[in-house]
Tab-separated table of C-alpha atoms in Angstrom:
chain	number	residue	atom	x	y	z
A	912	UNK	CA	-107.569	-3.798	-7.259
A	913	UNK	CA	-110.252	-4.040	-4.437
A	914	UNK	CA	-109.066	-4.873	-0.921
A	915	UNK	CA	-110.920	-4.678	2.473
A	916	UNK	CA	-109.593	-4.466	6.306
A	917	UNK	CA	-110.495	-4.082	9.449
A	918	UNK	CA	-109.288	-1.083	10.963
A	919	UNK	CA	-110.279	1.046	14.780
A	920	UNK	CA	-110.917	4.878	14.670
A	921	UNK	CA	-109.342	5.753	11.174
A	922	UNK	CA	-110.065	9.602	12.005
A	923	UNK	CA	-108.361	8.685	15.004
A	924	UNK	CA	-111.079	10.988	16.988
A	925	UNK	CA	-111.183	8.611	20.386
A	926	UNK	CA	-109.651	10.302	22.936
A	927	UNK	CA	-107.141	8.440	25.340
A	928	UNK	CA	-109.248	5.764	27.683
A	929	UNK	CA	-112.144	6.431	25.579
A	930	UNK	CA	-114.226	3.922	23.038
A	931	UNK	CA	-113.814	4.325	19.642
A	932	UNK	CA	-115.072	2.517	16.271
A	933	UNK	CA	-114.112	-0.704	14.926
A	934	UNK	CA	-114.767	-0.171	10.715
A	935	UNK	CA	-114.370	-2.033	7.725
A	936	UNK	CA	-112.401	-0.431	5.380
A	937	UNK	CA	-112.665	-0.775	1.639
A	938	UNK	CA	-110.295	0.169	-0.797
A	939	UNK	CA	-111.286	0.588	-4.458
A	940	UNK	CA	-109.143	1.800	-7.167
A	941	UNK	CA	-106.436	3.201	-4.497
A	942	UNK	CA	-109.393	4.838	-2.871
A	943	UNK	CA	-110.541	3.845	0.680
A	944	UNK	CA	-114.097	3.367	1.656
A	945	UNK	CA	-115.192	2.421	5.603
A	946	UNK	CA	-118.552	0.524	6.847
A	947	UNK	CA	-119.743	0.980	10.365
A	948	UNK	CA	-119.877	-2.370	12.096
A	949	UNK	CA	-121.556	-0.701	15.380
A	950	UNK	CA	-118.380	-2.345	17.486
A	951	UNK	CA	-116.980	-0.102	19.588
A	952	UNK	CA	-114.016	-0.969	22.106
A	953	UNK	CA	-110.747	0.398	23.739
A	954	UNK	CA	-107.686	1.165	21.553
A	955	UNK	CA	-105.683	-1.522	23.649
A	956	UNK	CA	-108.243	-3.907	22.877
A	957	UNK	CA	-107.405	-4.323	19.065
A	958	UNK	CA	-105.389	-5.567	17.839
A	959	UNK	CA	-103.923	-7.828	14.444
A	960	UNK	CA	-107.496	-6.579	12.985
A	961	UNK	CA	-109.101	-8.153	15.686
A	962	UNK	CA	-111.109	-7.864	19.066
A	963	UNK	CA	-108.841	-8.973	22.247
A	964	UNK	CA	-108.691	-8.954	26.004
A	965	UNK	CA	-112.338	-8.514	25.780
A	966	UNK	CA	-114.941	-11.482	27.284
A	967	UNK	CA	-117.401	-10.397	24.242
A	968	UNK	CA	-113.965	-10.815	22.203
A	969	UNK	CA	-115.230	-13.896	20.193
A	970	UNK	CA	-119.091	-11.879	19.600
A	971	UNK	CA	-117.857	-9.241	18.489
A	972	UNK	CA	-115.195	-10.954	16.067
A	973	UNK	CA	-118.040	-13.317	14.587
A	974	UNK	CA	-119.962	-9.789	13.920
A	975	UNK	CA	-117.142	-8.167	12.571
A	976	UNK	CA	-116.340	-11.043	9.958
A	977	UNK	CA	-119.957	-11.180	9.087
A	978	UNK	CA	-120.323	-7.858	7.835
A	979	UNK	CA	-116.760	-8.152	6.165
A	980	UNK	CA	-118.241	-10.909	4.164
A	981	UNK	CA	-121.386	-9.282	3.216
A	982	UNK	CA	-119.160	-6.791	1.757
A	983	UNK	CA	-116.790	-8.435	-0.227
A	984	UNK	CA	-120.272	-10.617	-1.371
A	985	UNK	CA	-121.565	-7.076	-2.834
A	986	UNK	CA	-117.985	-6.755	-4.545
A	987	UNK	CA	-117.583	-9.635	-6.025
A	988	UNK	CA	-122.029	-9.741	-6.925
A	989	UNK	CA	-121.380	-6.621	-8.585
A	990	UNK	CA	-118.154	-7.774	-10.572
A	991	UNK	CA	-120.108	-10.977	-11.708
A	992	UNK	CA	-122.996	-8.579	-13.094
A	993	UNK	CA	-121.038	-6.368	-14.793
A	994	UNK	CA	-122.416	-3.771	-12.996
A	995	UNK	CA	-120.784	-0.102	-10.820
A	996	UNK	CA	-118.935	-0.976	-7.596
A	997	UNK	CA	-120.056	1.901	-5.224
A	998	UNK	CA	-120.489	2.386	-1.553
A	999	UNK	CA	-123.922	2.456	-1.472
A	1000	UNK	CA	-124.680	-0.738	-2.987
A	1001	UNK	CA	-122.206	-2.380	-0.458
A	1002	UNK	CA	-123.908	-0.412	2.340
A	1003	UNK	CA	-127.416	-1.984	1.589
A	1004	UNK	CA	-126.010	-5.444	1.200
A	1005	UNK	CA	-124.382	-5.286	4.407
A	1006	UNK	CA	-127.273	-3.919	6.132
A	1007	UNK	CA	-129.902	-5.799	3.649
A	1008	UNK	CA	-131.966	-7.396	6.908
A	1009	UNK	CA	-132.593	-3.181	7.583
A	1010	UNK	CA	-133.850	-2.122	4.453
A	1011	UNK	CA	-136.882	-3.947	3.863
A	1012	UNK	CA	-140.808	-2.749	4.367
A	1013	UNK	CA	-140.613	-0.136	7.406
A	1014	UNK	CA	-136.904	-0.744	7.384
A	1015	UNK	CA	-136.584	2.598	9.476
A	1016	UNK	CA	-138.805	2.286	11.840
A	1017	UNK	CA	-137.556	-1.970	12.072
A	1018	UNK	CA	-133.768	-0.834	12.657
A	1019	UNK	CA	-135.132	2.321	15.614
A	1020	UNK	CA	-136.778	-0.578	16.786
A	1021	UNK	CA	-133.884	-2.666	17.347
A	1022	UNK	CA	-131.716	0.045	18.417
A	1023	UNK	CA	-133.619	1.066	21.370
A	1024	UNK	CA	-132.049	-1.263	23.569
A	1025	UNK	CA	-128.350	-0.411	22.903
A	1026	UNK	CA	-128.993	3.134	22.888
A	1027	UNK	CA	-127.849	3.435	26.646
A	1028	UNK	CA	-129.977	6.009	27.719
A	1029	UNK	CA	-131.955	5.888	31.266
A	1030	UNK	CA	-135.608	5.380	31.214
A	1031	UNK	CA	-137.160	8.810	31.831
A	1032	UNK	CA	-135.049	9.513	28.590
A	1033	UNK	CA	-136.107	6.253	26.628
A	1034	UNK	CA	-139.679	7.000	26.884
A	1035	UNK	CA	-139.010	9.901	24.763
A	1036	UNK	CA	-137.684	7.530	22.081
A	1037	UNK	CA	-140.853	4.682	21.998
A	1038	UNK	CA	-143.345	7.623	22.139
A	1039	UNK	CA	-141.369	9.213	18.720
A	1040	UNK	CA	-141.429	5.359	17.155
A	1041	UNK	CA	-145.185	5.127	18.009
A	1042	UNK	CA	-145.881	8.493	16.269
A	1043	UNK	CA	-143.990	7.326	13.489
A	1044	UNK	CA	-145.950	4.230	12.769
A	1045	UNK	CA	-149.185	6.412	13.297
A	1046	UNK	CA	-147.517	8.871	10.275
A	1047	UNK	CA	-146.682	6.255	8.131
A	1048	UNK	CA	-145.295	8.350	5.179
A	1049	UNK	CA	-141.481	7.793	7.173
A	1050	UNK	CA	-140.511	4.015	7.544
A	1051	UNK	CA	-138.123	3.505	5.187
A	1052	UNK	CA	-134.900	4.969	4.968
A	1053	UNK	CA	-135.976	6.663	1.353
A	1054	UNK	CA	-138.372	8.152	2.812
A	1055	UNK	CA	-135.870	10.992	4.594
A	1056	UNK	CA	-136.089	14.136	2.683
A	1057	UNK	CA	-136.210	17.275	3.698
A	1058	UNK	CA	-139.635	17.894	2.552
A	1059	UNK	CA	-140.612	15.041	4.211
A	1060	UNK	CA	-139.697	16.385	7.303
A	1061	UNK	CA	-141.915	19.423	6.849
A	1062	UNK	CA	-144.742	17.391	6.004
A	1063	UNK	CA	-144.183	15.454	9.191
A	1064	UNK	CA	-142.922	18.696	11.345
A	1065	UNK	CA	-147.143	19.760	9.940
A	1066	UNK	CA	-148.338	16.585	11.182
A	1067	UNK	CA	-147.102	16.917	14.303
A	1068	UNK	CA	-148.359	20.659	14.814
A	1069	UNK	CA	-152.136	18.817	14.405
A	1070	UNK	CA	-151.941	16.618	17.203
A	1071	UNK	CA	-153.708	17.148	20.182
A	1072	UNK	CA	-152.780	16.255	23.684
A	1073	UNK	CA	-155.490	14.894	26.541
A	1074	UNK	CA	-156.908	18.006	27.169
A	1075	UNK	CA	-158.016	18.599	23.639
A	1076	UNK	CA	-155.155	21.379	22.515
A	1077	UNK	CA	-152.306	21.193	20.126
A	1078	UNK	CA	-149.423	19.783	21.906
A	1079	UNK	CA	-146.732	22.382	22.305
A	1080	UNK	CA	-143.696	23.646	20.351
A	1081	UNK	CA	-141.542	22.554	22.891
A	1082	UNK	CA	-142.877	18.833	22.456
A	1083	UNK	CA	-142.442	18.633	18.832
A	1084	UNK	CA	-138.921	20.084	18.688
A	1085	UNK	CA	-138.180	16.917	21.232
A	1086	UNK	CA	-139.728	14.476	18.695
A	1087	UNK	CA	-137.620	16.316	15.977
A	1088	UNK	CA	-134.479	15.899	18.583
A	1089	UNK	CA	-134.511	12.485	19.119
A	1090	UNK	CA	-135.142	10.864	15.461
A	1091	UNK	CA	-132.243	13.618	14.600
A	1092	UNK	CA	-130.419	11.680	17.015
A	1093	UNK	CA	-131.170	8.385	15.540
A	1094	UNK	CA	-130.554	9.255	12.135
A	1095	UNK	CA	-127.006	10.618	12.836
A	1096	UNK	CA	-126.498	7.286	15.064
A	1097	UNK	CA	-127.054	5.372	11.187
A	1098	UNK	CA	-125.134	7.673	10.062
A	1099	UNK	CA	-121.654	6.498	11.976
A	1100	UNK	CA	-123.111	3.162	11.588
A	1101	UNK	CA	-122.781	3.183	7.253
A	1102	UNK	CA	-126.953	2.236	7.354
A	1103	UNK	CA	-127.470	5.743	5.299
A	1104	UNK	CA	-125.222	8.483	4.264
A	1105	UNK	CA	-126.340	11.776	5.190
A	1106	UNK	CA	-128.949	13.173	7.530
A	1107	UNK	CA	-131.631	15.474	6.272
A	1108	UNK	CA	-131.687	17.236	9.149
A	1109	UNK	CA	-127.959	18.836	8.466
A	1110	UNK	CA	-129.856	20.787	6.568
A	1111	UNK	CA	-133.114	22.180	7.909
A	1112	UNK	CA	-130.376	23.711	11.002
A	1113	UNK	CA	-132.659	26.300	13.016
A	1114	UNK	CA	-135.900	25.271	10.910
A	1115	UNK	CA	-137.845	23.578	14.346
A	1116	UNK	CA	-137.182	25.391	17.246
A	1117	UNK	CA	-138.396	24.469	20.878
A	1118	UNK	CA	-140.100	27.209	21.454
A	1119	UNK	CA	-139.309	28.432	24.577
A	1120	UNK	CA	-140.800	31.225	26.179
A	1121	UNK	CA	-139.101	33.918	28.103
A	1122	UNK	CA	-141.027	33.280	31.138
A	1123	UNK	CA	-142.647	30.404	32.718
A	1124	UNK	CA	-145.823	29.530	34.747
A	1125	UNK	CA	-145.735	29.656	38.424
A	1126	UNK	CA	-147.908	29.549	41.473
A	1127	UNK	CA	-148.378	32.953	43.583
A	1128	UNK	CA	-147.929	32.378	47.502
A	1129	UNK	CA	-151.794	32.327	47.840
A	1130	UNK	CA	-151.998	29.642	45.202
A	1131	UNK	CA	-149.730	27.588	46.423
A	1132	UNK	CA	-151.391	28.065	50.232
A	1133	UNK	CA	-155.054	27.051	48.367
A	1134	UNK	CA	-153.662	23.676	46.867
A	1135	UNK	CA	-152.194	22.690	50.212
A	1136	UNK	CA	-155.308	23.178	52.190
A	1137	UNK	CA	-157.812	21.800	49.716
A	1138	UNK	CA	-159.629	18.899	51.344
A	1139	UNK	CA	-159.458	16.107	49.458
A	1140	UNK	CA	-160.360	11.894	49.985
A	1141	UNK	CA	-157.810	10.542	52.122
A	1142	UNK	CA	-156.037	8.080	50.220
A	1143	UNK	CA	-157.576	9.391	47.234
A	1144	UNK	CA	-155.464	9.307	43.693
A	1145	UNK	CA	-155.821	12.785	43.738
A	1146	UNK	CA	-155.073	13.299	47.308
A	1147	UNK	CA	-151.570	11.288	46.537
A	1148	UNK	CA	-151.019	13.824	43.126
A	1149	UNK	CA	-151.599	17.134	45.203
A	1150	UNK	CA	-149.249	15.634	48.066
A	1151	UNK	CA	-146.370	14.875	45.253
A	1152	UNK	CA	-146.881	18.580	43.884
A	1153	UNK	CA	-146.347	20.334	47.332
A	1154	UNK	CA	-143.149	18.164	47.702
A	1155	UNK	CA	-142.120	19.673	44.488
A	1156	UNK	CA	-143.212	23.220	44.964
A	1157	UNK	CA	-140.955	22.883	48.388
A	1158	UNK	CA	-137.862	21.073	46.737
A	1159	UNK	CA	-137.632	21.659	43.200
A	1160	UNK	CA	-137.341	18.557	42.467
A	1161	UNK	CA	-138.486	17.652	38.610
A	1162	UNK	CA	-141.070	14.482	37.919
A	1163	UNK	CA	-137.934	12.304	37.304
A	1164	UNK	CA	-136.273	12.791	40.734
A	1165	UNK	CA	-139.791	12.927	42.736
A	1166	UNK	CA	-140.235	9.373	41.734
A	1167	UNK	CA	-136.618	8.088	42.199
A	1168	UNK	CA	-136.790	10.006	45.831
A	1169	UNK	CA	-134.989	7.874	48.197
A	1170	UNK	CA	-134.399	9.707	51.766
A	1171	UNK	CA	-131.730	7.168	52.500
A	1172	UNK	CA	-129.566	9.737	49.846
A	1173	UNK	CA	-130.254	12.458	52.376
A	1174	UNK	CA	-128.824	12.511	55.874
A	1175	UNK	CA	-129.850	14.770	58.528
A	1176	UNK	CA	-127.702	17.843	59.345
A	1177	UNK	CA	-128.292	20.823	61.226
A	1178	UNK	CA	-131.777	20.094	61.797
A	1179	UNK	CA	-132.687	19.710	58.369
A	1180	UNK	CA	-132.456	16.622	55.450
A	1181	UNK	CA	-129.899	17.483	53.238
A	1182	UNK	CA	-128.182	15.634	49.523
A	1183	UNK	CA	-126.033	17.001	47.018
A	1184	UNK	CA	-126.987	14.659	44.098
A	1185	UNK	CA	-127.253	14.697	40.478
A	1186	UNK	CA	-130.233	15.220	38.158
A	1187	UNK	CA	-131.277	11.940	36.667
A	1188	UNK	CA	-132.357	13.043	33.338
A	1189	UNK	CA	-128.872	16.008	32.895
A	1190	UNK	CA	-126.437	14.113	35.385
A	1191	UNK	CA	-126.624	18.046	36.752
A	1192	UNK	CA	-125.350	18.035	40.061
A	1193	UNK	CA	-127.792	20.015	42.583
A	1194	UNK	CA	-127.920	20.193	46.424
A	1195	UNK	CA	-131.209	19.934	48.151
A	1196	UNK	CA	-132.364	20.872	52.155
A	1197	UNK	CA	-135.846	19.426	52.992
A	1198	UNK	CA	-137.935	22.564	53.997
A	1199	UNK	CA	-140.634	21.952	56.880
A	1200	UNK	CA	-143.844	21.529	53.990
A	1201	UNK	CA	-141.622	18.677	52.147
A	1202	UNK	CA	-141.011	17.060	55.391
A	1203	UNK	CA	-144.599	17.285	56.497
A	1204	UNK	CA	-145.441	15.269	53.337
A	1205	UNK	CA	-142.815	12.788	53.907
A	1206	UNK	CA	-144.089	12.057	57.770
A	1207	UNK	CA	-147.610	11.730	55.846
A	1208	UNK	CA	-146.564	8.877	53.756
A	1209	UNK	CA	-144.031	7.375	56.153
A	1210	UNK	CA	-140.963	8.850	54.502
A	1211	UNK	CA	-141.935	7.143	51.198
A	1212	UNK	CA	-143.465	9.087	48.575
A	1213	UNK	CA	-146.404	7.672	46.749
A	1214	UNK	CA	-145.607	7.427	42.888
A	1215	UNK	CA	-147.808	8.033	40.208
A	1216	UNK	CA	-147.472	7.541	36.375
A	1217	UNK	CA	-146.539	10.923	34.784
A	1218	UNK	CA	-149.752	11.318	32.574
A	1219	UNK	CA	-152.158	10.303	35.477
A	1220	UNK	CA	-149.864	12.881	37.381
A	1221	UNK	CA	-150.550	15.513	35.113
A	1222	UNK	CA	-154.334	14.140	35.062
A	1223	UNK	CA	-154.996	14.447	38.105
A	1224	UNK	CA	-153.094	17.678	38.462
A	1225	UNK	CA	-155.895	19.769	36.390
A	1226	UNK	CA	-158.597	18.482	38.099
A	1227	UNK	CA	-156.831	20.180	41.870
A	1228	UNK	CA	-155.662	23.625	40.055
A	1229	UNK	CA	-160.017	23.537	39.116
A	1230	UNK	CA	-160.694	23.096	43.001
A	1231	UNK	CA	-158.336	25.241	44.304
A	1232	UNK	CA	-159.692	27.808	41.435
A	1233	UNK	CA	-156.786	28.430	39.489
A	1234	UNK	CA	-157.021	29.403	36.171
A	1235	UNK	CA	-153.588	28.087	34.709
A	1236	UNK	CA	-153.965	24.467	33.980
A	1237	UNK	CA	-151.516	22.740	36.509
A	1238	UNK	CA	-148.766	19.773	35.948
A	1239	UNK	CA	-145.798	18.663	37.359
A	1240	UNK	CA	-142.641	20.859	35.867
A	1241	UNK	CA	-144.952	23.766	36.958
A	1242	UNK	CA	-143.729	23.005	40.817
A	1243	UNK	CA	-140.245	23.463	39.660
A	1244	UNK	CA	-141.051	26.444	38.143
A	1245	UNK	CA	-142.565	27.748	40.934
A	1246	UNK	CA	-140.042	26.395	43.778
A	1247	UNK	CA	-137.386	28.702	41.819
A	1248	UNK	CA	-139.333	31.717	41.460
A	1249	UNK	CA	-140.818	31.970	45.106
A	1250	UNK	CA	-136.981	31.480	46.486
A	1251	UNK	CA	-136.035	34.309	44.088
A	1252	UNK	CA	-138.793	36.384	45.403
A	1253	UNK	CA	-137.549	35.009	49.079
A	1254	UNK	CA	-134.568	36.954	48.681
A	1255	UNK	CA	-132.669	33.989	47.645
A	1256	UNK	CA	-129.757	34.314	44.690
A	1257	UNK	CA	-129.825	33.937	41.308
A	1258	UNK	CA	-126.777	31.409	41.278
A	1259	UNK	CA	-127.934	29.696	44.728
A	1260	UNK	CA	-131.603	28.857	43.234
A	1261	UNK	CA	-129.505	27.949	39.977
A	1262	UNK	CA	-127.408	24.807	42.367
A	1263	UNK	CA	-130.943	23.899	44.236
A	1264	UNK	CA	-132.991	23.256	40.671
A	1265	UNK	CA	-129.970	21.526	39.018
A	1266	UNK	CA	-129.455	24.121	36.596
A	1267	UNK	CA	-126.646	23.708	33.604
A	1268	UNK	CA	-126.116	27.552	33.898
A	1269	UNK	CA	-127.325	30.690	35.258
A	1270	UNK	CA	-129.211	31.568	31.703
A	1271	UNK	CA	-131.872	28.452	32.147
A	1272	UNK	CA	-132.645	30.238	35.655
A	1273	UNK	CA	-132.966	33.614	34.875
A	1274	UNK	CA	-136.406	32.696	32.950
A	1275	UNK	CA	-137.483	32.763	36.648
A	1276	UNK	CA	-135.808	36.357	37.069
A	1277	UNK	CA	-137.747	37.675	33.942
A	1278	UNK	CA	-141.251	35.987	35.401
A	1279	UNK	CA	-140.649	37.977	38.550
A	1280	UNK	CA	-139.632	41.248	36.879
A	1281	UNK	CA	-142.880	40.929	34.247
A	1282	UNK	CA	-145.296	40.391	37.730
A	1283	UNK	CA	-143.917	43.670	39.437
A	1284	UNK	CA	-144.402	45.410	35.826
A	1285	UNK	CA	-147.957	43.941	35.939
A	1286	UNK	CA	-148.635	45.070	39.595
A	1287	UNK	CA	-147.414	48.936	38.494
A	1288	UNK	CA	-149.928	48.641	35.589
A	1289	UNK	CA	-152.686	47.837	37.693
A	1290	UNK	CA	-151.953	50.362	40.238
A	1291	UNK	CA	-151.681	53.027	37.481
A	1292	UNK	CA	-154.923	52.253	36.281
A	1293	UNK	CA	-156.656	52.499	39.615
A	1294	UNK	CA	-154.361	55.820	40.305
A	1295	UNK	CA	-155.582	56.725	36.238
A	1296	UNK	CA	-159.678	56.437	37.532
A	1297	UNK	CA	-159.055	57.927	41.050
A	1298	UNK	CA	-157.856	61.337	38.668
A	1299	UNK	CA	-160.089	61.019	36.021
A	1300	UNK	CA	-163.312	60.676	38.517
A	1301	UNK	CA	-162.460	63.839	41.054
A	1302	UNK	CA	-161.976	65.939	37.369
């Protein structure tokens, strides 16, 4: 006997007040099968197998039946061949208008939109879908095997940023991130069945290095007082970059910078606000150089796209004769360690950068602990030839 429902959350895994899954549930030979519809509502709003209390109510419904049909169509297509009911074949019936040429890629596509994610974070997401329809050996859903992934993990290893150089570990393991992402997302939606990447746990790593770049007090002083066009692009790029050496701020916050979130206390600007990209809450006091910029630019900070940032950002480290390419995060990186150096606490620094935990900060620690193990080096060499010359 083959019956279908509709059912909400039949592992029961939405918490109270939380959304949870409208599915279609299947039941062949006294064993139950369930189809994502992508629906997702309140517990109180279901109700008789249907949508209620909801404006969208009658959307959501005509959705629901849809896909309920286009399952029991597969059933009863399959009974009139003669051929195996299975889950699968019901699964690519229901989603047939996905599985086409480039049906991947198509159904990314279209779930952009409903991803709910805030811009800085959805650029991540069209960059990945443009590098997968340069690839073009992963469109279609068939196409996700493991060794697949490799192949592509390979590809991705040859690419080369602006400047000419690979792009770095920690920029692949984000394009790895957010089709994993994806993939799980068709997952809980019935499109496929498993995700390739439940297996390859560990295999691409991000990469990250114990320490991190940063400006020394003398670089920092030569970027502020380089002389530049007034009104220039690159003028505007080196003013953003002291703002962030003196706040901490990363790219994402510089440009949503809004000095009506700050009010003035104590003599100084001050916010406790949240990260944009984490939702990390972080509190922030304007020092004199940030200010100085602000008064510049009428308390309103220029804004610049993130790759002419960056652009722009090599071409001032060059004039101010610094041989670590510049760009943006390296401000943060530096705002943290020269407050550590300042005297200033581990967790304190951790609150002003918007730090999840103490661990992401003490990269900064380590940076500062490897620079006083460099300065001993150097002044054991000099100390090694003063000896060596007067025997």
């Amino acid at each position: 006997m083959i019956t279908s429902s509709v059912v909400f959350d039949h592992r029961s895994r939405a918490k109270r007040g939380d959304e949870g899954p409208v599915e279609i549930r299947v039941t062949l030979e006294r064993k139950s099968y369930y189809l994502q519809t992508g629906v997702k509502i309140l517990r109180q709003e279901f109700a008789g197998g249907s949508v209620v209390d909801r404006a969208d109510a009658d959307v959501l419904n005509s959705r629901i039946r849809i896909i309920k049909e286009r399952a029991m169509a597969a059933i009863n297509e399959c009974l009139a061949n003669g051929t195996p009911i299975d889950i699968p074949t019901i699964r690519k019936r229901v989603w047939g208008s996905s599985m086409g040429d480039h049906s991947m890629l198509n159904w990314i596509e279209d779930q952009l939109p409903l991803l709910g994610l805030k811009e800085g974070t959805l650029k991540h997401y069209r960059t990945l879908l443009l590098r997968l329809r340069e690839y073009e050996l992963l469109t279609n859903w068939h196409d996700l095997t493991t060794e697949n992934l490799y192949k592509w993990n390979a590809w991705l290893h040859s690419l080369k940023g602006w400047d000419g150089k690979p792009i770095s570990d920690a920029a692949v393991y984000n394009y790895h991130k957010c089709l994993k992402a994806l993939i799980s997302r068709a997952c809980r939606m019935g499109v496929v069945t498993t995700n390739p990447y439940d297996r390859l746990r560990g295999e691409f790593r991000r990469g990250d290095r114990e320490t991190v770049d940063y400006l020394t007090e003398d670089e920092m002083q030569r970027i502020q007082q380089l002389d530049l066009d007034p009104g220039s692009t690159l003028e505007k790029a080196r003013d953003l970059f002291v703002f962030q050496m003196y706040t901490g701020l990363s790219y994402t916050d510089l440009m949503a910078f809004d000095i009506k979130n700050y009010r003035f206390e104590d003599g100084m600007w001050t916010t406790v606000a949240e990260r944009i990209k984490t939702g990390v809450s972080y509190i922030s006091r304007l020092l004199p150089p940030a200010v100085q910029i602000l008064e510049k630019y009428d308390y309103k900070l220029p804004h610049l796209d993130n790759s002419d940032y960056n652009r722009n950002l090599k071409g001032i480290g060059v004039a101010a004769g610094i041989s670590v390419p510049l760009h943006s995060h390296m401000a943060r990186h530096t705002f943290a360690t020269w407050m550590l150096s300042q005297g200033i606490s581990l967790d304190s620094v951790s609150v002003m950068v918007g730090h999840t935990n103490t661990v992401q900060t003490r990269r900064y620690a380590k940076t500062l602990a490897k620079t006083v193990r460099d300065d001993f080096d150097k002044v054991a060499e000099k100390l090694k030839t003063a000896i060596s010359s007067q025997t």
